[in-house]
C-alpha positions as a printed Julia matrix, in Angstrom:
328×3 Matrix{Float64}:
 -21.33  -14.24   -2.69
 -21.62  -10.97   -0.76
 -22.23  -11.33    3.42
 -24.18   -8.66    4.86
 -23.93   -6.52    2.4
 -20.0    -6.89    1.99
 -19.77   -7.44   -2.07
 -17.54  -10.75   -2.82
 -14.21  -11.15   -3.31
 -13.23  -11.07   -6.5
 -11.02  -13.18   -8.67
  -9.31  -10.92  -11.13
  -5.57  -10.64  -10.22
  -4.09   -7.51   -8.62
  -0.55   -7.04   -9.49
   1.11   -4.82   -6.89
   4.85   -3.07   -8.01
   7.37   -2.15   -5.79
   9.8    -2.38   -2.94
   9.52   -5.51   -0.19
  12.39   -5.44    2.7
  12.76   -6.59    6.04
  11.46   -4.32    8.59
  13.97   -4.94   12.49
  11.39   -3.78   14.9
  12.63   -3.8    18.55
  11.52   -6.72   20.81
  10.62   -4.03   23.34
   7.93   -1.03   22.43
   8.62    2.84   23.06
  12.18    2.86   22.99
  15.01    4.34   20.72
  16.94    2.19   18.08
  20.26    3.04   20.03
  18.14    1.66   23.57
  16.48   -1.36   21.84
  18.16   -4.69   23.42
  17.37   -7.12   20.36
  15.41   -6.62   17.34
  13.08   -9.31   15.31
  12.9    -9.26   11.96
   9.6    -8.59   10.11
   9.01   -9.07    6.15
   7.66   -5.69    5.35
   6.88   -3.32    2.09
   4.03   -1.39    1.43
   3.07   -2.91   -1.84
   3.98   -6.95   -0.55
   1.79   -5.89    2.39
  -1.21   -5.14   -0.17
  -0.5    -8.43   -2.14
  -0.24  -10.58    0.94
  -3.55   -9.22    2.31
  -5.29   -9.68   -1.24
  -4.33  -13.29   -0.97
  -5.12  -13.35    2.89
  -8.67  -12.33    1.77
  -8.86  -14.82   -0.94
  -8.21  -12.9    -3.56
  -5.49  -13.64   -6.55
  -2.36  -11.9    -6.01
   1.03  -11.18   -7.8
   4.14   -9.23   -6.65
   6.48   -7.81   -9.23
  10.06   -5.88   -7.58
  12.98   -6.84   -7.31
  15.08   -8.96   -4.36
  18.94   -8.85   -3.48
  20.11  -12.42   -4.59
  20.97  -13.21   -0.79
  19.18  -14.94    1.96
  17.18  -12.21    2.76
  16.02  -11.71   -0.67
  15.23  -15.49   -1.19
  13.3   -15.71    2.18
  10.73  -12.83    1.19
  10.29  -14.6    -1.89
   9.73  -17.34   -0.17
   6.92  -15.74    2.32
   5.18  -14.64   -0.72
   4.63  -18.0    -2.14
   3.48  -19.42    1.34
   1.22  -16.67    1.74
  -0.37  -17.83   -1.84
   0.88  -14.71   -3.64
   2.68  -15.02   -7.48
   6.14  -14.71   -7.74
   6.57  -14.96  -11.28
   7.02  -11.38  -11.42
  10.36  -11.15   -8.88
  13.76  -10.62   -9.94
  16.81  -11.11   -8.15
  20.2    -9.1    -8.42
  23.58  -10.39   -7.8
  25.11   -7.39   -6.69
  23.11   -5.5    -4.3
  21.46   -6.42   -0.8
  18.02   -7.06   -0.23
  16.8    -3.5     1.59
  16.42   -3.21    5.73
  14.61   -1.32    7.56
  15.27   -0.38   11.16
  12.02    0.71   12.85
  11.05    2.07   16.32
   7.77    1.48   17.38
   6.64    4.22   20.14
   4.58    4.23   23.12
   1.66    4.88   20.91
   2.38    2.49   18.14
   3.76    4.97   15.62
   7.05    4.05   13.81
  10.32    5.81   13.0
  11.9     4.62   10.47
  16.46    4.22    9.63
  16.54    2.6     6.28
  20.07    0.54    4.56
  19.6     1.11    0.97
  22.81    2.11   -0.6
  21.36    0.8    -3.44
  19.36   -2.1    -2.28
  18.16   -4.69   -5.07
  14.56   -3.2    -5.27
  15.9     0.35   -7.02
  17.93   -1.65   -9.51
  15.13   -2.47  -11.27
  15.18   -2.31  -15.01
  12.44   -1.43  -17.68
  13.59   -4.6   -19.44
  13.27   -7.03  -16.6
   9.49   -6.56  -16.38
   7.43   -9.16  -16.74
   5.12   -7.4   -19.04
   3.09  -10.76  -19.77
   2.26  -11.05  -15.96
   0.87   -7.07  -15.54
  -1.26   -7.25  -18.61
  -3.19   -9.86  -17.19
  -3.91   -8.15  -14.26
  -7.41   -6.36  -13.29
  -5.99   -4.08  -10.97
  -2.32   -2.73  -10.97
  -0.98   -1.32   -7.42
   1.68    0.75   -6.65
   3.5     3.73   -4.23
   6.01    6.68   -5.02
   9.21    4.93   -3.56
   9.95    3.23   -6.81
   9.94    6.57   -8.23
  12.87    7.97   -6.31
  15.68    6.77   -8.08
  16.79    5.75  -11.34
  16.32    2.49  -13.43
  13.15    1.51  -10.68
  11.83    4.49  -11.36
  11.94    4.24  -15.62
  10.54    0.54  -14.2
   7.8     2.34  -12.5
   6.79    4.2   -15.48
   6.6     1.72  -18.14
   5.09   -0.81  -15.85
   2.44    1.59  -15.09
   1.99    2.4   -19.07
   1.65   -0.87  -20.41
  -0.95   -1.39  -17.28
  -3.29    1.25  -18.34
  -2.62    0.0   -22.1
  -4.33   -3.05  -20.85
  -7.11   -2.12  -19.34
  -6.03   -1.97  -15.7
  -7.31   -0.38  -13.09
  -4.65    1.81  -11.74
  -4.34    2.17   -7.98
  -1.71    4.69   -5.79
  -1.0     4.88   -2.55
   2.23    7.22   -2.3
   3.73    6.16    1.44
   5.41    8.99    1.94
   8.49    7.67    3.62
  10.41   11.52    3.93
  14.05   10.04    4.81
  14.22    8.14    1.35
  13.9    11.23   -0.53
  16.52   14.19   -1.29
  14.07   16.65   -0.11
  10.01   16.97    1.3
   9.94   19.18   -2.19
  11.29   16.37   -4.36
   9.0    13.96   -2.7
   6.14   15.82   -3.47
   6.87   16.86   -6.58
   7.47   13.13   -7.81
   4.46   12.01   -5.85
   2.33   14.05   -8.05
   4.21   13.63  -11.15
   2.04   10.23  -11.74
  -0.74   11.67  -10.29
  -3.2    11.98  -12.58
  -2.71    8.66  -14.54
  -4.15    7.04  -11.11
  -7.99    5.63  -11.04
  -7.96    5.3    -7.63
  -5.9     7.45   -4.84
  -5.44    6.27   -0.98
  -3.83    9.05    1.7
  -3.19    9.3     4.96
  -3.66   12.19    6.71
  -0.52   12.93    7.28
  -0.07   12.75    3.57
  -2.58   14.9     2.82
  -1.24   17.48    4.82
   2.15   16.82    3.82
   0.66   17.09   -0.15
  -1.01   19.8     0.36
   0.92   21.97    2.17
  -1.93   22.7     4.83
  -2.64   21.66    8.56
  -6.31   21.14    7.34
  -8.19   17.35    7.28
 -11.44   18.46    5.39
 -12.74   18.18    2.39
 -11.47   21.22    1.07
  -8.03   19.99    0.93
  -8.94   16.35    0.02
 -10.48   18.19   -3.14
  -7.92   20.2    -4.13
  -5.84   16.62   -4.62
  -9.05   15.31   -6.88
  -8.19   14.81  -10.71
 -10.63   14.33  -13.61
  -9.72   10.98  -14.64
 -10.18    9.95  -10.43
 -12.74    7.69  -10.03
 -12.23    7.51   -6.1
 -10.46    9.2    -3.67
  -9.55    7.76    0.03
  -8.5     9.78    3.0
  -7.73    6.91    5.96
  -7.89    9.0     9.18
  -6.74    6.53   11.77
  -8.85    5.98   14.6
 -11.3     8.16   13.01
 -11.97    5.89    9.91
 -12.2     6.72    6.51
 -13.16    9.84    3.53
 -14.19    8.89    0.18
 -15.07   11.6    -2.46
 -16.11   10.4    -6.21
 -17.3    12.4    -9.06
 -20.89   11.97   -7.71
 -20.8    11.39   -3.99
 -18.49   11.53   -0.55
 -18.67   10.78    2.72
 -16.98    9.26    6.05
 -17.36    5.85    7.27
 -16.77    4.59   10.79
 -13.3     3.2    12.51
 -13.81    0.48   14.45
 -12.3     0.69   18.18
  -9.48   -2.03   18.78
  -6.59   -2.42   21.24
  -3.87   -0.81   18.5
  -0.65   -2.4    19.33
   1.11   -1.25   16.27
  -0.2    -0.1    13.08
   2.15   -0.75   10.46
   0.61   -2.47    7.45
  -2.69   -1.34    8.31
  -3.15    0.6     5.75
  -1.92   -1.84    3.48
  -4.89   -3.6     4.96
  -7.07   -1.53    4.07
  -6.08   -1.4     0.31
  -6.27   -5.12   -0.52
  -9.76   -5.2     1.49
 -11.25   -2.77   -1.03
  -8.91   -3.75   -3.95
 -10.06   -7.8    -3.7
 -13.84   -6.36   -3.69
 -13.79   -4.14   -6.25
 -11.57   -6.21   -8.58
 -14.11   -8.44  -10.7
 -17.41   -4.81  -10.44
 -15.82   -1.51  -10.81
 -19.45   -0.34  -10.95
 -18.91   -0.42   -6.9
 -17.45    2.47   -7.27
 -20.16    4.56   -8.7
 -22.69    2.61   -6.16
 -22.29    4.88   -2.59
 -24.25    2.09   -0.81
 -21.84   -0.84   -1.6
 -19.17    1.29   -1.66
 -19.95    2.32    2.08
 -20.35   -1.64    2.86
 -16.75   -2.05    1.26
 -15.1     0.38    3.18
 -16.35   -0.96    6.31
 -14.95   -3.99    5.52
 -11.87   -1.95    4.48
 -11.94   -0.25    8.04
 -12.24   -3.37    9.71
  -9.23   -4.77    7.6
  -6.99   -2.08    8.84
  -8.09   -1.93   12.51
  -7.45   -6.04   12.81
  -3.99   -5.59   11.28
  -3.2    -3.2    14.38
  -4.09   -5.61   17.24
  -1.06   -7.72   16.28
   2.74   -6.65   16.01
   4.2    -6.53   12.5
   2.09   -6.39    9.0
   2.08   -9.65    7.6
   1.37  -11.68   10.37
  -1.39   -9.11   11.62
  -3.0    -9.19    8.45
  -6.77  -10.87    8.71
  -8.56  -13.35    6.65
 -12.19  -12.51    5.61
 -13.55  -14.17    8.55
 -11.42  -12.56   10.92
 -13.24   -8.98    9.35
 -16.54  -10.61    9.08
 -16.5   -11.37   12.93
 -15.36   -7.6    14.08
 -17.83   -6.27   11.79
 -20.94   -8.74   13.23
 -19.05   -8.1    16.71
């Protein structure tokens, strides 16, 4: 039933594809990996983060990558099932490592990032270890760009994406530009727009923006000249400074709401289930600027609660957690 104005969550599953690897943030803030005196470890991954928060919110939830058959690999699994999200869709290989993720968090809460993946498990990935049975009967299927860096993930990517849209799916993108993964910024932007246009609906950041369009400008110019014809929405998250949403019809900005911001990794991830798990079950939302305003401030208020708390998955809200910032 919808609170306020804030549509239902919906019970269609979302099927999110990609990488999920443990994050070692430093047990102290604003220092340097080489100064940090300990570090904690922190299940991380843009598109686990999204599944984890659709099943946080309520809503049905599957992960399909692929693990290093070692402990590290088996405890992620493991945090996906507790957190309510399907595993059905994991593989595990014998002979590479689960990926890591050394991360700095600065003064301000932004993150650096030294990754060890030489390969790890999640780009060994085969078109043939799909399971194709669990992403057709998904509603929505999720995804970034890193799978698309290197070869079989990437061939993984592609047909998973395929047989997605063959379904029926509504495809969603969120690149996460992560720079140091890549061979080269041109590279990364090149293959973060080669799948471009099979996407329904896009999220940026504003650094990505910039970074995608080759421009220092925020505005809706430049948002614009990233719009495709087959887009049915378009999301520009802006930090402290909320959100942008353009469709065919109608755009506009919605509100951030003003936390403490401790550390904002997964926040956007946040913010991508939120709207995900409400538009899931009445894609009509999406033509509807009213309830799609309503969504995004739920959306907003995802992504601000997931930045009051260190790390993404334990950060991430439940829909009375959002409900009560939102009424606040």
């Amino acid at each position: 039933m919808a609170y306020n104005g804030v549509p239902s969550t919906g019970n269609g599953l979302i099927v999110s594809f990609g990488e999920m690897l443990i994050d070692f943030v430093p047990t102290v803030s604003g220092v340097s990996l080489a100064e940090a005196p300990g570090f904690l470890k922190a299940p991380g991954g843009a598109p686990a983060n999204v599944a984890i928060a659709v099943a946080r919110l309520g809503g049905k939830a599957a992960f399909v990558g692929k693990l290093g058959d070692d402990e590290f690999g088996h405890m992620l699994a493991g945090i996906l099932k507790e957190n309510g999200v399907r595993a059905d869709g994991i593989n595990f290989d014998q002979g590479a490592r689960t990926a890591l993720a050394f991360v700095t968090l600065r003064a301000d809460g932004e993150r650096e990032f030294m990754f060890y993946r030489n390969p790890s498990a999640d780009m060994l990935l085969k078109p043939e270890e799909l399971n194709l049975e669990l992403i057709r009967s998904a509603k929505v299927f999720h995804y970034g760009s890193i799978s698309l860096i290197v070869e079989p993930c990437r061939s993984a990517h592609l047909k998973a994406m395929e047989v997605a849209k063959d379904a029926g799916c509504l495809l969603s993108y969120d690149p996460n530009l992560r720079l140091p993964l890549w061979p080269s910024p041109e590279e990364a932007r090149l293959q973060i727009k080669s799948i471009w246009d099979k996407a329904d609906v896009i999220k940026v950041s504003d650094v990505e923006l910039e970074f995608l369009t080759e421009s220092d400008k925020i505005d809706d110019a430049a948002a614009l000249s990233l719009w495709h014809p087959n887009l049915k929405l378009l999301l520009v998250t802006l930090g402290e400074h909320g959100s942008r949403y353009y469709t065919k019809n109608f755009h506009g900005s919605v509100e951030a709401y003003h936390v403490n911001t401790v550390d904002t990794t997964g926040a956007g991830d946040a913010f991508v289930g939120a709207l995900l798990t409400k538009i899931v079950d009445d894609q009509t939302i999406l033509e509807d600027e009213a309830r799609l305003r309503e969504v995004l401030k739920f959306a907003n208020g995802c992504g601000a609660i997931t930045t009051i708390k260190k790390g993404a998955i334990p950060a991430l809200p439940t829909e009375a957690d959002v409900l009560n910032l939102i009424k606040g």
